[in-house]
XYZ file of C-alpha atoms in Angstrom:
614
model
C 0.000 0.000 0.000
C 3.060 2.247 0.097
C 2.960 5.384 -2.031
C -0.810 5.325 -2.607
C -2.151 8.869 -2.893
C -5.665 9.928 -1.954
C -5.475 13.389 -3.484
C -8.277 14.875 -5.549
C -6.629 13.664 -8.763
C -6.497 10.047 -7.597
C -8.275 7.471 -9.704
C -10.896 5.302 -8.016
C -12.012 1.834 -8.966
C -15.678 2.527 -8.212
C -17.882 5.410 -7.094
C -20.888 5.248 -4.781
C -23.548 7.957 -4.915
C -26.876 8.038 -3.121
C -28.287 10.212 -5.909
C -27.568 7.624 -8.608
C -24.654 9.462 -10.241
C -22.079 6.778 -9.380
C -21.442 3.140 -10.185
C -23.458 1.990 -7.172
C -26.229 3.325 -4.958
C -24.964 1.508 -1.859
C -21.568 1.072 -0.278
C -22.181 -2.629 0.268
C -22.728 -3.189 -3.445
C -19.396 -1.534 -4.238
C -17.629 -3.717 -1.667
C -19.151 -6.888 -3.102
C -17.714 -5.880 -6.500
C -14.161 -5.901 -5.107
C -11.778 -8.541 -6.515
C -11.261 -11.627 -4.382
C -7.488 -11.459 -3.907
C -6.266 -8.000 -4.879
C -2.566 -7.189 -5.017
C -3.261 -3.464 -4.592
C -6.001 -1.514 -2.763
C -9.480 -1.489 -4.291
C -10.446 2.172 -3.919
C -14.090 3.255 -3.600
C -15.002 6.948 -3.638
C -18.221 7.767 -1.761
C -20.069 10.946 -2.678
C -21.833 13.041 -0.063
C -25.036 11.480 1.172
C -26.648 9.517 3.980
C -26.253 5.787 3.365
C -28.810 3.929 5.440
C -27.270 0.489 5.320
C -25.432 -2.100 7.345
C -21.978 -2.560 5.799
C -19.803 -5.673 6.065
C -16.305 -5.796 4.570
C -15.081 -9.348 3.995
C -12.429 -8.598 1.348
C -8.870 -7.456 1.903
C -7.369 -4.181 0.661
C -10.707 -2.365 0.469
C -10.257 1.415 0.772
C -13.308 3.629 1.292
C -12.789 7.371 0.743
C -15.553 9.841 1.519
C -16.063 13.143 -0.250
C -16.574 14.874 3.110
C -16.533 13.434 6.626
C -19.362 15.733 7.703
C -21.613 14.658 4.836
C -20.749 11.037 4.034
C -22.728 9.195 6.695
C -23.212 5.441 7.056
C -26.168 4.979 9.392
C -27.919 2.039 11.032
C -29.870 1.505 14.243
C -29.403 -2.020 15.593
C -28.936 -2.675 19.278
C -28.451 -5.765 21.430
C -31.501 -8.056 21.242
C -33.458 -5.608 19.102
C -34.548 -8.783 17.369
C -34.256 -12.258 18.953
C -30.682 -13.579 19.151
C -29.088 -10.377 17.844
C -25.803 -10.284 19.748
C -23.853 -7.120 20.725
C -21.141 -7.324 18.058
C -23.722 -8.046 15.361
C -25.303 -4.634 15.977
C -22.409 -2.795 14.273
C -23.228 -0.391 11.467
C -19.881 -1.273 9.837
C -18.176 -4.629 10.412
C -14.654 -5.280 9.104
C -13.748 -8.949 8.695
C -10.695 -8.492 6.452
C -7.110 -7.279 6.769
C -5.751 -4.059 5.251
C -9.002 -2.105 5.174
C -8.773 1.703 5.126
C -11.494 4.303 5.720
C -11.019 8.059 5.148
C -13.441 10.994 5.535
C -16.441 8.898 6.620
C -18.970 9.124 9.458
C -20.287 5.869 10.928
C -23.335 6.133 13.188
C -25.437 3.809 15.248
C -28.616 5.868 15.501
C -29.853 3.899 18.506
C -27.673 6.188 20.618
C -29.873 9.148 19.658
C -32.684 7.877 21.852
C -31.047 5.663 24.508
C -27.827 5.057 26.426
C -27.799 1.269 26.119
C -27.791 -1.625 25.550
C -24.808 -2.248 23.296
C -25.142 -0.607 19.880
C -21.889 -0.556 17.889
C -20.959 1.850 15.142
C -17.781 -0.060 14.156
C -16.629 -3.631 14.743
C -13.092 -4.004 13.385
C -11.698 -7.472 14.016
C -8.802 -7.864 11.625
C -5.182 -6.756 11.257
C -3.652 -3.626 9.686
C -6.867 -1.614 9.447
C -6.610 2.182 9.454
C -9.002 5.106 9.784
C -8.262 8.761 9.054
C -10.489 11.791 9.604
C -13.514 9.639 10.415
C -16.335 10.065 12.922
C -17.718 7.170 14.983
C -20.900 8.138 16.791
C -22.760 5.964 19.259
C -23.591 5.287 22.895
C -22.559 2.051 24.573
C -19.704 0.194 22.798
C -19.288 2.596 19.866
C -16.070 0.916 18.611
C -15.091 -2.724 19.112
C -11.417 -3.527 18.436
C -12.259 -7.157 18.472
C -9.322 -9.500 17.826
C -6.326 -10.601 19.851
C -3.099 -9.537 18.128
C -4.795 -7.424 15.466
C -3.388 -3.920 14.890
C -5.574 -0.919 14.131
C -4.739 2.754 13.670
C -6.987 5.804 14.121
C -5.713 9.179 12.929
C -7.526 12.511 13.482
C -10.818 10.759 14.268
C -13.798 11.873 16.373
C -15.319 9.176 18.625
C -18.154 9.597 21.099
C -20.263 7.459 23.396
C -21.173 6.898 27.033
C -20.154 3.424 28.218
C -16.973 1.546 27.215
C -17.283 3.353 23.923
C -13.865 2.075 22.822
C -13.390 -1.550 23.871
C -11.760 -4.832 22.909
C -8.631 -6.972 22.821
C -6.765 -5.617 19.776
C -3.727 -3.362 19.745
C -5.054 0.036 18.725
C -3.240 3.355 18.421
C -5.241 6.590 18.431
C -3.285 9.614 17.168
C -4.619 13.157 17.590
C -8.199 11.951 18.092
C -11.174 13.548 19.861
C -12.808 11.272 22.451
C -16.082 12.853 23.564
C -17.711 11.342 26.676
C -21.230 12.603 26.139
C -23.844 13.118 28.834
C -26.134 10.158 29.330
C -29.668 10.730 28.068
C -31.092 9.148 31.222
C -29.144 11.605 33.391
C -26.835 8.906 34.741
C -23.761 10.222 36.548
C -21.107 7.685 35.537
C -19.442 6.379 32.383
C -16.228 4.835 31.032
C -14.224 5.942 28.019
C -12.498 2.601 27.301
C -12.598 -1.074 28.283
C -9.548 -2.896 26.954
C -9.450 -6.685 27.410
C -5.796 -7.143 26.452
C -4.654 -10.805 26.544
C -1.706 -11.757 28.738
C 0.785 -12.364 25.916
C 0.078 -9.100 24.048
C 2.559 -6.252 24.490
C 0.098 -3.412 23.917
C -3.616 -2.729 24.173
C -4.877 0.832 23.736
C -2.485 3.743 23.234
C -3.853 7.291 22.937
C -1.314 9.830 21.713
C -1.929 13.602 21.640
C -5.687 13.133 22.018
C -8.357 15.449 23.460
C -11.205 14.559 25.833
C -13.606 17.554 25.827
C -16.039 18.399 28.608
C -19.695 17.477 28.376
C -22.375 19.502 30.183
C -21.435 18.024 33.549
C -24.254 15.508 33.862
C -22.034 12.440 33.459
C -18.515 12.022 34.840
C -16.119 9.458 33.397
C -13.065 7.404 34.177
C -10.539 6.738 31.451
C -10.972 2.961 31.543
C -12.321 -0.087 33.280
C -10.809 -3.594 32.831
C -13.082 -5.791 30.739
C -12.401 -9.490 31.360
C -10.766 -8.826 34.745
C -13.552 -9.390 37.247
C -14.654 -11.580 40.135
C -16.348 -14.178 37.944
C -13.125 -14.884 36.008
C -10.292 -16.974 37.464
C -6.905 -15.240 37.618
C -5.467 -17.623 35.037
C -8.129 -16.492 32.568
C -8.222 -12.797 33.413
C -7.303 -10.157 30.855
C -4.114 -8.151 31.432
C -5.673 -4.825 30.515
C -3.395 -2.200 28.965
C -4.429 1.406 28.327
C -2.026 4.345 28.050
C -2.768 8.045 27.507
C 0.167 10.128 26.264
C 0.011 13.945 26.156
C -3.765 13.995 26.568
C -5.773 17.182 27.005
C -8.754 16.555 29.257
C -11.286 18.530 31.283
C -13.497 18.179 34.330
C -15.600 15.417 32.766
C -12.845 12.971 33.790
C -13.115 11.994 37.459
C -10.168 12.846 39.745
C -9.472 9.138 40.423
C -8.951 8.640 36.674
C -9.511 4.879 36.441
C -11.944 2.145 37.554
C -11.907 -1.511 38.517
C -14.616 -3.753 37.055
C -15.752 -5.012 40.454
C -14.290 -6.218 43.734
C -12.845 -9.268 41.981
C -10.573 -7.232 39.674
C -6.871 -8.108 40.030
C -5.184 -4.725 39.671
C -1.727 -6.312 39.519
C -2.636 -7.497 36.008
C -3.453 -3.968 34.836
C -1.247 -1.381 33.128
C -3.183 1.900 33.236
C -0.806 4.784 32.640
C -0.643 8.478 31.741
C 2.058 10.805 30.556
C 1.769 14.583 30.881
C -2.022 14.869 30.939
C -3.010 18.549 30.802
C -6.128 20.698 31.101
C -7.439 22.998 28.369
C -5.195 25.866 29.503
C -2.107 23.664 29.194
C -1.572 23.244 32.941
C -0.754 19.797 34.280
C -3.740 17.780 35.510
C -3.937 17.304 39.273
C -3.114 13.598 39.664
C -3.087 13.532 43.471
C -6.390 11.600 43.573
C -5.539 9.049 40.871
C -6.016 5.413 41.959
C -2.854 4.117 43.588
C -2.382 1.242 41.159
C -2.280 3.483 38.044
C 1.015 4.864 36.712
C 2.529 8.153 35.640
C 5.150 7.440 32.991
C 8.612 8.955 32.982
C 10.058 10.587 29.861
C 12.085 7.445 29.182
C 9.068 5.166 29.577
C 6.848 7.329 27.382
C 9.504 7.400 24.663
C 9.105 3.644 24.249
C 5.591 4.069 22.817
C 6.644 4.562 19.210
C 4.472 3.490 16.296
C 7.009 0.817 15.386
C 7.094 -0.589 18.909
C 3.310 -0.601 19.244
C 2.730 -2.243 15.861
C 5.454 -4.900 15.948
C 4.397 -8.441 16.763
C 5.027 -11.987 15.541
C 3.620 -10.985 12.118
C 6.283 -8.307 11.707
C 6.189 -4.518 11.829
C 3.350 -2.514 10.337
C 3.683 1.185 9.555
C 0.288 2.746 8.729
C 2.079 5.867 7.486
C 3.022 3.856 4.400
C -0.639 3.713 3.335
C -0.113 7.000 1.493
C 2.373 9.843 1.521
C 0.058 12.042 3.590
C -1.826 9.486 5.691
C -0.102 10.453 8.925
C -0.170 14.188 8.161
C -2.869 16.227 9.914
C -4.906 18.668 7.864
C -7.354 21.364 8.973
C -10.488 19.398 9.937
C -13.987 20.115 8.694
C -16.676 21.747 10.767
C -19.136 19.140 12.010
C -21.661 18.752 14.812
C -22.888 15.693 16.681
C -25.515 14.745 19.258
C -28.070 17.257 17.979
C -30.936 16.348 20.311
C -34.155 17.852 21.541
C -35.506 16.650 24.888
C -39.190 17.494 25.002
C -40.611 18.368 28.408
C -44.057 19.386 29.608
C -43.680 23.068 28.750
C -40.419 23.393 26.789
C -37.729 21.655 24.795
C -34.053 21.356 25.774
C -31.936 21.625 22.618
C -28.275 20.609 22.570
C -25.376 19.560 20.362
C -21.579 19.659 20.349
C -18.838 20.483 17.887
C -16.523 17.678 16.753
C -13.124 19.154 15.979
C -12.350 22.462 17.711
C -10.828 24.733 15.065
C -10.718 28.016 16.928
C -13.994 29.902 17.259
C -16.911 28.163 15.526
C -20.179 30.053 15.306
C -23.108 27.682 15.940
C -26.618 29.002 15.287
C -30.048 27.495 15.940
C -32.957 28.075 13.540
C -36.658 27.262 13.879
C -39.489 26.897 11.371
C -43.219 26.249 11.530
C -43.424 24.814 8.024
C -39.947 23.229 7.510
C -39.311 25.747 4.710
C -38.923 29.208 6.216
C -36.570 29.461 9.199
C -36.063 32.105 11.885
C -32.816 32.585 13.795
C -33.248 31.770 17.508
C -29.829 31.696 19.161
C -26.126 31.295 18.555
C -22.949 30.519 20.481
C -19.243 30.585 19.758
C -17.937 27.092 20.500
C -14.323 26.187 21.249
C -12.542 23.331 22.985
C -13.203 24.991 26.338
C -16.838 25.741 25.377
C -17.662 22.579 23.473
C -21.454 22.276 23.847
C -24.446 24.246 22.561
C -27.575 24.490 24.754
C -30.885 26.290 24.342
C -34.388 26.063 25.815
C -37.450 26.812 23.664
C -41.180 26.788 24.370
C -43.232 23.944 22.956
C -45.357 24.649 19.882
C -49.041 25.305 20.445
C -51.631 22.549 20.147
C -51.924 21.036 16.686
C -48.697 22.577 15.361
C -45.038 21.607 15.052
C -41.624 23.255 15.153
C -38.728 22.259 12.916
C -35.176 22.931 14.101
C -31.784 22.926 12.414
C -28.235 23.908 13.413
C -25.778 25.829 11.241
C -22.065 25.930 12.144
C -19.659 28.245 10.356
C -16.189 29.768 10.424
C -14.515 32.025 7.880
C -12.464 29.977 5.440
C -14.176 26.649 6.204
C -17.210 24.947 4.696
C -20.428 25.715 6.576
C -22.123 22.729 8.188
C -25.927 22.404 8.279
C -27.524 19.708 10.393
C -30.472 17.551 9.563
C -33.881 18.753 10.726
C -35.598 17.701 13.950
C -39.321 18.126 14.424
C -41.018 18.791 17.764
C -44.794 18.389 17.932
C -47.224 20.275 20.081
C -50.261 18.578 21.624
C -52.676 16.804 19.283
C -50.165 16.251 16.455
C -50.451 12.676 15.272
C -47.251 10.737 14.433
C -46.749 8.818 11.219
C -48.862 5.688 11.075
C -48.587 2.857 8.565
C -52.202 1.853 7.989
C -51.538 -1.156 5.740
C -48.746 -2.920 3.894
C -49.269 -5.764 1.427
C -47.217 -7.553 -1.221
C -48.507 -9.853 -3.931
C -47.121 -11.615 -6.974
C -47.992 -9.919 -10.249
C -50.189 -12.411 -12.165
C -48.852 -11.049 -15.451
C -45.166 -11.380 -14.576
C -43.808 -14.259 -12.496
C -40.669 -12.256 -11.668
C -42.541 -9.208 -10.306
C -43.986 -8.352 -6.897
C -46.370 -5.458 -6.324
C -46.149 -3.725 -2.935
C -48.920 -1.421 -1.692
C -49.135 0.592 1.521
C -51.120 3.390 3.118
C -49.937 6.021 5.613
C -51.336 8.899 7.600
C -49.694 11.645 9.668
C -46.637 11.790 7.416
C -45.975 15.552 7.618
C -42.517 14.837 9.031
C -41.713 11.937 6.706
C -39.039 12.440 4.070
C -39.121 9.221 2.066
C -39.799 5.504 2.186
C -37.111 3.000 1.266
C -38.174 -0.417 0.009
C -35.898 -3.218 1.207
C -35.710 -6.848 0.089
C -34.087 -9.979 1.501
C -33.859 -13.620 0.502
C -33.210 -14.835 4.077
C -35.186 -12.411 6.307
C -31.884 -11.165 7.723
C -29.766 -9.319 5.161
C -31.948 -6.609 3.589
C -30.864 -4.450 0.662
C -32.498 -1.273 -0.581
C -34.130 -1.736 -3.983
C -35.816 1.630 -4.322
C -37.155 4.735 -2.623
C -40.309 6.837 -2.917
C -40.630 10.439 -1.784
C -43.550 10.910 0.563
C -46.197 13.601 0.162
C -45.526 15.264 3.567
C -49.137 16.425 3.864
C -52.049 15.542 6.178
C -54.506 12.816 5.293
C -54.261 9.245 4.048
C -51.820 8.485 1.236
C -51.427 5.358 -0.891
C -48.190 4.148 -2.493
C -47.341 1.442 -5.018
C -43.941 -0.053 -5.807
C -43.273 -2.921 -8.236
C -40.185 -5.067 -7.784
C -39.559 -6.298 -11.334
C -36.467 -8.409 -10.798
C -37.202 -11.141 -8.253
C -34.864 -14.107 -8.681
C -35.702 -16.320 -5.682
C -38.848 -18.330 -4.968
C -39.126 -16.939 -1.406
C -38.568 -13.235 -0.834
C -39.027 -10.868 2.121
C -39.906 -7.157 2.062
C -39.972 -4.351 4.591
C -40.378 -0.581 4.453
C -37.907 1.831 6.039
C -39.705 5.068 6.921
C -37.274 7.995 7.109
C -38.249 11.269 8.746
C -36.732 14.685 8.171
C -34.415 14.409 11.176
C -32.734 11.314 9.732
C -34.366 8.930 12.207
C -36.156 5.923 10.750
C -38.441 3.033 11.641
C -39.444 -0.203 9.962
C -42.676 -1.842 8.895
C -43.450 -5.469 9.574
C -41.690 -7.973 7.277
C -43.772 -9.580 4.526
C -42.909 -13.024 3.152
C -43.818 -13.911 -0.421
C -43.535 -17.447 -1.779
C -43.379 -17.049 -5.529
C -43.446 -20.784 -5.996
C -46.799 -20.871 -4.233
C -47.976 -17.743 -6.010
C -47.167 -19.146 -9.444
C -49.601 -22.011 -9.013
C -51.022 -24.503 -11.461
C -54.755 -24.634 -10.824
C -57.811 -26.032 -12.555
C -61.384 -25.364 -11.486
C -63.571 -27.217 -10.917
C -61.690 -30.370 -9.969
C -63.232 -32.912 -10.485
C -63.759 -31.407 -13.909
C -66.953 -31.179 -15.904
C -67.141 -32.308 -19.492
C -66.240 -29.538 -21.904
C -63.692 -26.709 -22.082
C -61.984 -25.880 -18.735
C -59.718 -22.933 -17.887
C -56.314 -23.674 -16.345
C -54.333 -21.074 -14.370
C -50.537 -21.467 -14.632
C -47.287 -19.461 -14.369
C -46.385 -17.011 -17.110
C -45.527 -18.984 -20.234
C -42.299 -18.513 -22.153
C -41.652 -19.448 -25.788
C -41.547 -23.189 -25.108
C -44.360 -23.779 -22.623
C -46.759 -26.765 -22.777
C -49.703 -28.205 -20.880
C -49.525 -32.025 -20.822
C -52.215 -34.416 -19.591
C -50.965 -37.910 -18.645
C -52.633 -40.983 -17.226
C -51.471 -42.136 -13.802
C -49.414 -44.783 -15.620
C -47.637 -42.117 -17.696
C -49.435 -42.304 -21.055
C -49.751 -38.836 -22.621
C -53.326 -37.988 -23.607
C -52.915 -34.279 -24.542
C -49.915 -32.056 -25.308
C -50.922 -28.427 -25.871
C -48.593 -25.528 -26.680
C -49.241 -22.466 -24.502
C -49.216 -18.933 -25.895
C -46.186 -16.849 -24.847
C -47.012 -14.619 -21.882
C -50.262 -16.409 -21.068
C -51.236 -17.126 -17.450
C -54.462 -18.960 -18.296
C -55.203 -21.531 -20.997
C -58.158 -23.710 -21.968
C -58.212 -27.522 -22.093
C -61.009 -29.463 -23.762
C -62.005 -32.451 -21.598
C -64.980 -33.404 -23.794
C -63.370 -36.631 -25.053
C -61.408 -37.562 -21.895
C -62.533 -40.807 -20.290
C -63.441 -41.182 -16.633
C -60.417 -41.549 -14.362
C -57.537 -39.780 -12.583
C -54.905 -37.888 -14.578
C -51.787 -35.751 -14.070
C -51.874 -32.265 -15.602
C -48.416 -30.719 -15.979
C -47.209 -27.272 -16.979
C -43.722 -27.261 -18.545
C -41.897 -23.951 -18.919
C -38.211 -24.288 -19.896
C -36.751 -26.063 -16.840
C -39.871 -25.555 -14.677
C -42.475 -28.287 -14.216
C -45.604 -28.033 -12.079
C -48.047 -30.942 -11.816
C -51.461 -31.482 -10.218
C -53.931 -34.360 -10.031
C -57.117 -34.026 -12.067
C -60.222 -36.156 -11.612
C -62.621 -36.720 -14.529
C -65.913 -38.126 -13.121
């Protein structure tokens, strides 16, 4: 991967665009097009857009490059046991199961964290070796990032990561350079959280190393420790306990970190197995952090000890030495970050709404303004703040809208010389405003086309709905988006029709993803269609009456036949069926009394039913 450039003139193998202007509409489709055993990186450029999909990377040397970290968003909303048997690590929005994967300028979100603090809801699960991330955002709540493989090496450069509980955890060796780690306030008002939870195995030289990182202050609701030792607890025998390693070098941190600094898991934690260490932690004004209350079993590194934490030392193991700076000439060079906001939330109370958000990368003074609308089209300026590292959070209180009406809010962040950031829109309803309701959802095989399914649904209360995405699966687990329809966004009952014209499996599943203007989404029930059952061979009445009888059958191609055989296999009739026909007539006037087999043959398809002639 040495010498690979990601400059604007770089050539990409494929392009993904949500608006249809690229090679693929989805990131997953572009990944599946990657070669099986590439000798060089397979580079995918992703245009600005929100990609509502669950992404799994199973192929080596995949490189995903976003047009803009603030505007290329991969979003999903799974959480632990959301559906039966869904396990924590399976909730990840992006899962990396291959070595040498690179992501640049991309936001990965688990939207579950917008409405709850737990259970586990991963944004990223990276469980392979030599994976690197530059200028990315990982946004979640509990367990935002899982570094999930013993001995694997992962590198994070200039990234923003937020969460509330163990939001960076796992057993890999991971180096975080110049990253922002934001310990956000818990939505439930809880007072305690943990930044990391390394479960480093005993024979591994390094776990987590944070170098020149920043831990901004939240609003003071939730205080954090830097780590707690996953896998080192009272229910685990000492011989099986993790030897947890987490080191913070030259970290800038505020009052959101508790004075004691670190936590045990419980009373059964063996602290002699733990290496929790700091080197020259400072506050926002550059003064040394008061470490007098740090837990006694943590360490303050000397200059000589800190100097040992080089990239080469951290990333050398039995597989050799890995230098992520060789990914490209400028991979380890920091550039001026974009303006971006996260955690834009509105907590609706009885008489008012509490509105909040935070900046991501502090780049001097960023002007953050709040706007409100009554029609989602015309906005009025409400408030603004200048946000910096020391003043990292925006807060505002607004009255609720009157009965029967709604307010729409958006945030705009700007700074001279940088691209202005505009948030998505959040709607707040006053009393008596009805939410979106899906009144009906049906799917049926098209009788005129055996490869088509017609979906119909009705909604009401969709004033805040942006669009509906139609998703299909052949296993009721892995759904892909096959189309979208813009919603009418007006009161009343609305009907929609979508025809899936390219069904290739006999059993297929459908669901609707209903996206509102804030970016949140919900799902319909899942419908199962059995095309084999839908494309029936049927004769009525049966037993038949003497004369001409209609037969219903699958759509006929150019070589379709209806064949009537005796039970012993003697052919009585062999009729050619018109191309495209779904019904044909059979004359039973001269057929003797008895039981027969009526078959429909269509290329390699054969359907047969018993027919009784009385």
